[in-house]
């Protein structure tokens, strides 16, 4: 396995954010390149550690994996959506991991061997984080969520790997991909819809909801979001099947302003899950 390179900004990150202003954070943020044997490439990730992480040698932490949307990268969460993630990591005592998922939709692509991000996130990255950080190494200590493409990805990876992620969420997620066959380069990952309908059916969240039964789930969507209908349909299907979940539909569009507030609901939900698991 190739060497993994870490660039650490110890306890201080000077982050450029919208409006050409700066904010100073006193948490520890790593930018880490993790080698993927399956794709034979290095993938960048941001890893946010809570303040005091190094001071408590015996303490282990739950990990929240946050996935970006189409057109984003490992910096999207920290630079564009929620620059205060480091403070939230400290407040809630989480490690937060933001991988670069390219435009993969977090599938293992049947047509592109360089787009195997199901395996990367759920196996290769999780193994790296558990090997290099003080984590709770079980589903009881792992959560996953994301926005847009990343919302689809978070639920999809939980469906595929309930032995890895114990709780999951989605913000404005593309939870049914089939109404959008010509959008967001999905055909480059899954093949053309017209030629691969059964594959698209099998690889969308809404056709696999039975696998979410028993897994704590939160998802949300804004009233003016183009993904509202598919999220409403998911909510109705879960109700019909009596699969427990938390669904929030409120004002908002498909943008960073909405996800900035939505991620706080998600992290609070995860914090309650981790607290309950810790007490059991």
CSV table of C-alpha atoms in Angstrom, one decimal:
chain,number,residue,atom,x,y,z
A,1,UNK,CA,0.0,0.0,0.0
A,2,UNK,CA,1.3,3.5,-0.8
A,3,UNK,CA,2.1,6.0,1.9
A,4,UNK,CA,-0.7,8.1,3.1
A,5,UNK,CA,0.2,11.8,3.3
A,6,UNK,CA,-1.2,14.1,6.0
A,7,UNK,CA,-1.0,17.8,6.1
A,8,UNK,CA,-1.9,19.0,9.6
A,9,UNK,CA,-2.8,22.5,10.7
A,10,UNK,CA,-2.3,22.0,14.4
A,11,UNK,CA,-5.0,23.7,16.4
A,12,UNK,CA,-5.3,26.7,14.1
A,13,UNK,CA,-6.9,27.0,10.7
A,14,UNK,CA,-7.2,30.3,9.0
A,15,UNK,CA,-10.1,29.7,6.6
A,16,UNK,CA,-11.2,32.0,3.7
A,17,UNK,CA,-15.0,32.1,3.5
A,18,UNK,CA,-17.6,33.9,1.5
A,19,UNK,CA,-17.2,37.7,1.3
A,20,UNK,CA,-13.4,37.7,1.5
A,21,UNK,CA,-13.5,37.6,5.3
A,22,UNK,CA,-11.6,35.3,7.6
A,23,UNK,CA,-12.4,33.2,10.6
A,24,UNK,CA,-10.0,31.7,13.0
A,25,UNK,CA,-10.7,28.3,14.4
A,26,UNK,CA,-8.9,26.7,17.3
A,27,UNK,CA,-9.5,23.1,16.5
A,28,UNK,CA,-7.3,20.6,14.7
A,29,UNK,CA,-8.0,19.9,11.1
A,30,UNK,CA,-6.2,17.4,8.9
A,31,UNK,CA,-6.1,17.2,5.2
A,32,UNK,CA,-5.3,13.6,4.5
A,33,UNK,CA,-4.7,11.7,1.2
A,34,UNK,CA,-5.8,8.1,1.6
A,35,UNK,CA,-4.8,5.5,-1.0
A,36,UNK,CA,-7.5,3.5,-2.6
A,37,UNK,CA,-6.3,0.0,-3.7
A,38,UNK,CA,-9.5,-0.6,-5.6
A,39,UNK,CA,-9.2,2.6,-7.7
A,40,UNK,CA,-5.3,2.8,-7.5
A,41,UNK,CA,-5.4,6.5,-6.6
A,42,UNK,CA,-5.0,8.9,-3.7
A,43,UNK,CA,-8.2,10.5,-2.4
A,44,UNK,CA,-8.2,13.7,-0.4
A,45,UNK,CA,-10.2,14.1,2.8
A,46,UNK,CA,-10.7,16.7,5.5
A,47,UNK,CA,-10.7,15.3,9.1
A,48,UNK,CA,-11.8,17.6,11.9
A,49,UNK,CA,-10.8,16.7,15.5
A,50,UNK,CA,-12.5,18.3,18.5
A,51,UNK,CA,-10.6,20.6,20.7
A,52,UNK,CA,-8.7,18.7,23.4
A,53,UNK,CA,-8.4,15.6,21.2
A,54,UNK,CA,-4.7,15.2,21.9
A,55,UNK,CA,-5.0,16.0,25.6
A,56,UNK,CA,-7.1,13.0,26.4
A,57,UNK,CA,-5.0,10.0,25.5
A,58,UNK,CA,-7.5,7.3,26.5
A,59,UNK,CA,-10.7,8.9,25.1
A,60,UNK,CA,-12.3,7.5,21.9
A,61,UNK,CA,-14.7,9.5,19.7
A,62,UNK,CA,-17.6,8.7,17.5
A,63,UNK,CA,-17.1,9.6,13.8
A,64,UNK,CA,-19.5,11.5,11.5
A,65,UNK,CA,-18.9,11.1,7.8
A,66,UNK,CA,-20.3,14.0,5.8
A,67,UNK,CA,-20.6,13.6,2.0
A,68,UNK,CA,-20.7,16.5,-0.5
A,69,UNK,CA,-22.9,17.0,-3.5
A,70,UNK,CA,-22.4,16.9,-7.2
A,71,UNK,CA,-19.6,19.3,-8.3
A,72,UNK,CA,-18.1,19.4,-4.8
A,73,UNK,CA,-15.0,18.0,-3.1
A,74,UNK,CA,-13.5,17.4,0.3
A,75,UNK,CA,-13.5,21.1,1.1
A,76,UNK,CA,-17.2,21.8,0.3
A,77,UNK,CA,-18.5,21.3,3.8
A,78,UNK,CA,-15.9,23.4,5.5
A,79,UNK,CA,-15.5,26.2,3.0
A,80,UNK,CA,-19.0,26.6,1.5
A,81,UNK,CA,-21.7,24.9,3.6
A,82,UNK,CA,-20.7,25.0,7.3
A,83,UNK,CA,-17.4,26.8,8.2
A,84,UNK,CA,-18.3,26.3,11.9
A,85,UNK,CA,-18.0,22.5,11.7
A,86,UNK,CA,-14.8,22.6,13.9
A,87,UNK,CA,-16.8,24.3,16.7
A,88,UNK,CA,-19.6,21.7,16.4
A,89,UNK,CA,-17.0,18.9,16.5
A,90,UNK,CA,-15.8,20.3,19.8
A,91,UNK,CA,-19.3,21.0,21.2
A,92,UNK,CA,-20.6,17.5,20.4
A,93,UNK,CA,-17.2,15.7,20.8
A,94,UNK,CA,-17.2,14.1,17.3
A,95,UNK,CA,-14.6,13.5,14.8
A,96,UNK,CA,-15.9,14.7,11.4
A,97,UNK,CA,-14.7,13.3,8.1
A,98,UNK,CA,-15.4,14.9,4.8
A,99,UNK,CA,-14.1,12.8,1.8
A,100,UNK,CA,-13.8,13.8,-1.8
A,101,UNK,CA,-16.3,11.7,-3.6
A,102,UNK,CA,-15.9,13.4,-7.0
A,103,UNK,CA,-19.1,13.0,-9.0
A,104,UNK,CA,-19.4,9.4,-8.2
A,105,UNK,CA,-22.8,9.3,-6.5
A,106,UNK,CA,-20.9,7.1,-4.0
A,107,UNK,CA,-21.5,3.9,-6.0
A,108,UNK,CA,-19.1,1.3,-7.1
A,109,UNK,CA,-19.5,2.0,-10.8
A,110,UNK,CA,-20.0,-1.0,-13.1
A,111,UNK,CA,-18.7,1.0,-16.0
A,112,UNK,CA,-15.8,3.1,-14.6
A,113,UNK,CA,-13.1,1.3,-12.5
A,114,UNK,CA,-11.8,4.7,-11.3
A,115,UNK,CA,-15.2,5.4,-9.6
A,116,UNK,CA,-15.5,2.9,-6.8
A,117,UNK,CA,-16.5,5.2,-4.0
A,118,UNK,CA,-18.8,2.8,-2.2
A,119,UNK,CA,-15.8,0.7,-1.4
A,120,UNK,CA,-13.6,3.7,-0.8
A,121,UNK,CA,-15.8,5.4,1.8
A,122,UNK,CA,-17.3,2.4,3.6
A,123,UNK,CA,-14.2,0.3,3.6
A,124,UNK,CA,-10.9,1.9,2.7
A,125,UNK,CA,-11.6,5.3,4.4
A,126,UNK,CA,-13.3,3.9,7.5
A,127,UNK,CA,-10.3,1.5,8.0
A,128,UNK,CA,-7.8,4.4,7.6
A,129,UNK,CA,-9.7,6.6,10.1
A,130,UNK,CA,-10.0,3.8,12.6
A,131,UNK,CA,-6.3,2.9,12.2
A,132,UNK,CA,-5.0,6.5,12.6
A,133,UNK,CA,-7.5,8.2,15.0
A,134,UNK,CA,-9.0,7.4,18.4
A,135,UNK,CA,-12.4,6.2,17.2
A,136,UNK,CA,-15.2,4.0,18.5
A,137,UNK,CA,-14.7,1.2,16.1
A,138,UNK,CA,-18.2,-0.1,15.6
A,139,UNK,CA,-21.5,1.0,14.0
A,140,UNK,CA,-22.4,2.4,17.4
A,141,UNK,CA,-19.8,5.0,16.9
A,142,UNK,CA,-20.3,5.9,13.2
A,143,UNK,CA,-22.8,8.1,11.5
A,144,UNK,CA,-23.1,9.2,7.9
A,145,UNK,CA,-25.0,12.0,6.2
A,146,UNK,CA,-24.6,14.3,3.2
A,147,UNK,CA,-26.4,16.9,1.0
A,148,UNK,CA,-27.8,16.3,-2.5
A,149,UNK,CA,-25.7,13.6,-4.2
A,150,UNK,CA,-24.2,13.1,-0.8
A,151,UNK,CA,-27.6,12.5,0.8
A,152,UNK,CA,-28.2,9.7,-1.7
A,153,UNK,CA,-24.7,8.4,-0.9
A,154,UNK,CA,-25.2,8.4,2.8
A,155,UNK,CA,-28.4,6.4,2.7
A,156,UNK,CA,-27.0,4.2,0.0
A,157,UNK,CA,-23.9,3.3,1.9
A,158,UNK,CA,-25.9,2.6,5.0
A,159,UNK,CA,-28.2,0.3,3.0
A,160,UNK,CA,-25.1,-1.5,1.7
A,161,UNK,CA,-23.2,-1.6,4.9
A,162,UNK,CA,-25.3,-1.6,8.1
A,163,UNK,CA,-22.4,-3.3,9.8
A,164,UNK,CA,-20.4,-0.1,9.3
A,165,UNK,CA,-22.8,2.8,9.9
A,166,UNK,CA,-25.2,2.7,12.8
A,167,UNK,CA,-27.1,5.8,12.1
A,168,UNK,CA,-27.7,7.8,8.9
A,169,UNK,CA,-29.1,11.0,7.4
A,170,UNK,CA,-29.7,12.9,4.2
A,171,UNK,CA,-30.2,16.6,3.4
A,172,UNK,CA,-32.0,17.4,0.2
A,173,UNK,CA,-30.9,14.0,-1.0
A,174,UNK,CA,-31.5,12.5,-4.5
A,175,UNK,CA,-33.2,9.5,-2.9
A,176,UNK,CA,-34.8,8.4,-6.2
A,177,UNK,CA,-32.4,8.8,-9.1
A,178,UNK,CA,-34.7,7.5,-11.8
A,179,UNK,CA,-36.6,10.7,-12.6
A,180,UNK,CA,-33.3,12.4,-13.5
A,181,UNK,CA,-31.6,10.1,-16.0
A,182,UNK,CA,-29.9,12.9,-17.9
A,183,UNK,CA,-28.7,14.9,-14.9
A,184,UNK,CA,-25.4,15.2,-12.9
A,185,UNK,CA,-23.4,12.7,-14.9
A,186,UNK,CA,-25.1,9.7,-13.3
A,187,UNK,CA,-25.0,7.9,-16.7
A,188,UNK,CA,-21.2,8.1,-16.6
A,189,UNK,CA,-21.2,6.1,-13.4
A,190,UNK,CA,-24.2,3.8,-13.9
A,191,UNK,CA,-24.5,3.6,-17.7
A,192,UNK,CA,-27.4,5.1,-19.7
A,193,UNK,CA,-30.7,4.7,-18.1
A,194,UNK,CA,-32.4,3.6,-21.3
A,195,UNK,CA,-29.9,0.7,-21.6
A,196,UNK,CA,-29.7,-0.1,-17.9
A,197,UNK,CA,-33.1,0.4,-16.3
A,198,UNK,CA,-32.8,-2.6,-14.0
A,199,UNK,CA,-29.4,-1.4,-12.8
A,200,UNK,CA,-30.8,2.1,-12.0
A,201,UNK,CA,-33.8,0.5,-10.2
A,202,UNK,CA,-31.5,-1.6,-8.1
A,203,UNK,CA,-29.1,1.2,-7.2
A,204,UNK,CA,-31.5,3.9,-5.9
A,205,UNK,CA,-32.4,4.4,-2.2
A,206,UNK,CA,-36.2,4.3,-2.6
A,207,UNK,CA,-36.3,0.8,-4.0
A,208,UNK,CA,-34.2,-0.5,-1.0
A,209,UNK,CA,-36.0,1.0,2.0
A,210,UNK,CA,-36.6,-2.4,3.7
A,211,UNK,CA,-32.9,-2.5,4.4
A,212,UNK,CA,-33.2,0.7,6.5
A,213,UNK,CA,-35.6,-0.9,8.9
A,214,UNK,CA,-34.2,-0.8,12.4
A,215,UNK,CA,-31.5,1.8,11.6
A,216,UNK,CA,-32.0,5.3,13.1
A,217,UNK,CA,-32.7,7.6,10.1
A,218,UNK,CA,-33.2,11.3,9.7
A,219,UNK,CA,-33.7,13.1,6.4
A,220,UNK,CA,-35.0,16.5,5.4
A,221,UNK,CA,-35.7,18.7,2.4
A,222,UNK,CA,-36.7,22.3,1.6
A,223,UNK,CA,-40.1,23.2,0.3
A,224,UNK,CA,-38.6,24.9,-2.8
A,225,UNK,CA,-36.1,22.1,-3.6
A,226,UNK,CA,-36.3,20.2,-6.9
A,227,UNK,CA,-35.7,17.0,-4.8
A,228,UNK,CA,-38.8,17.6,-2.6
A,229,UNK,CA,-41.1,15.2,-4.5
A,230,UNK,CA,-38.7,12.2,-4.2
A,231,UNK,CA,-38.1,12.9,-0.5
A,232,UNK,CA,-41.9,13.2,0.1
A,233,UNK,CA,-42.3,9.9,-1.7
A,234,UNK,CA,-39.6,8.3,0.5
A,235,UNK,CA,-41.3,9.6,3.6
A,236,UNK,CA,-44.7,8.2,2.5
A,237,UNK,CA,-43.2,4.8,1.6
A,238,UNK,CA,-41.5,4.6,5.0
A,239,UNK,CA,-44.8,5.4,6.7
A,240,UNK,CA,-46.6,2.7,4.7
A,241,UNK,CA,-44.0,0.1,5.6
A,242,UNK,CA,-44.0,1.3,9.2
A,243,UNK,CA,-40.2,2.0,9.1
A,244,UNK,CA,-39.3,4.4,11.9
A,245,UNK,CA,-37.7,7.6,10.8
A,246,UNK,CA,-37.5,11.4,11.3
A,247,UNK,CA,-38.5,13.5,8.4
A,248,UNK,CA,-38.3,17.3,8.3
A,249,UNK,CA,-39.8,19.4,5.5
A,250,UNK,CA,-39.4,23.1,6.0
A,251,UNK,CA,-38.7,26.3,4.1
A,252,UNK,CA,-35.6,26.3,1.9
A,253,UNK,CA,-34.0,25.7,-1.4
A,254,UNK,CA,-31.3,23.4,-2.8
A,255,UNK,CA,-28.4,25.5,-1.6
A,256,UNK,CA,-25.7,26.0,1.0
A,257,UNK,CA,-27.9,28.3,3.1
A,258,UNK,CA,-30.4,25.5,3.7
A,259,UNK,CA,-27.7,22.8,4.4
A,260,UNK,CA,-26.0,25.2,6.8
A,261,UNK,CA,-29.0,24.9,9.1
A,262,UNK,CA,-30.0,21.3,8.2
A,263,UNK,CA,-26.7,19.8,9.2
A,264,UNK,CA,-27.3,21.0,12.8
A,265,UNK,CA,-30.5,19.0,13.0
A,266,UNK,CA,-28.6,16.0,11.7
A,267,UNK,CA,-25.7,16.3,14.1
A,268,UNK,CA,-28.0,16.7,17.0
A,269,UNK,CA,-29.8,13.5,16.0
A,270,UNK,CA,-26.5,11.7,15.8
A,271,UNK,CA,-25.4,13.0,19.2
A,272,UNK,CA,-28.6,11.6,20.8
A,273,UNK,CA,-27.9,8.2,19.1
A,274,UNK,CA,-24.3,8.2,20.3
A,275,UNK,CA,-25.3,9.1,23.8
A,276,UNK,CA,-27.9,6.4,23.9
A,277,UNK,CA,-25.5,3.8,22.6
A,278,UNK,CA,-22.9,4.9,25.2
A,279,UNK,CA,-25.4,4.5,28.1
A,280,UNK,CA,-26.4,1.0,27.0
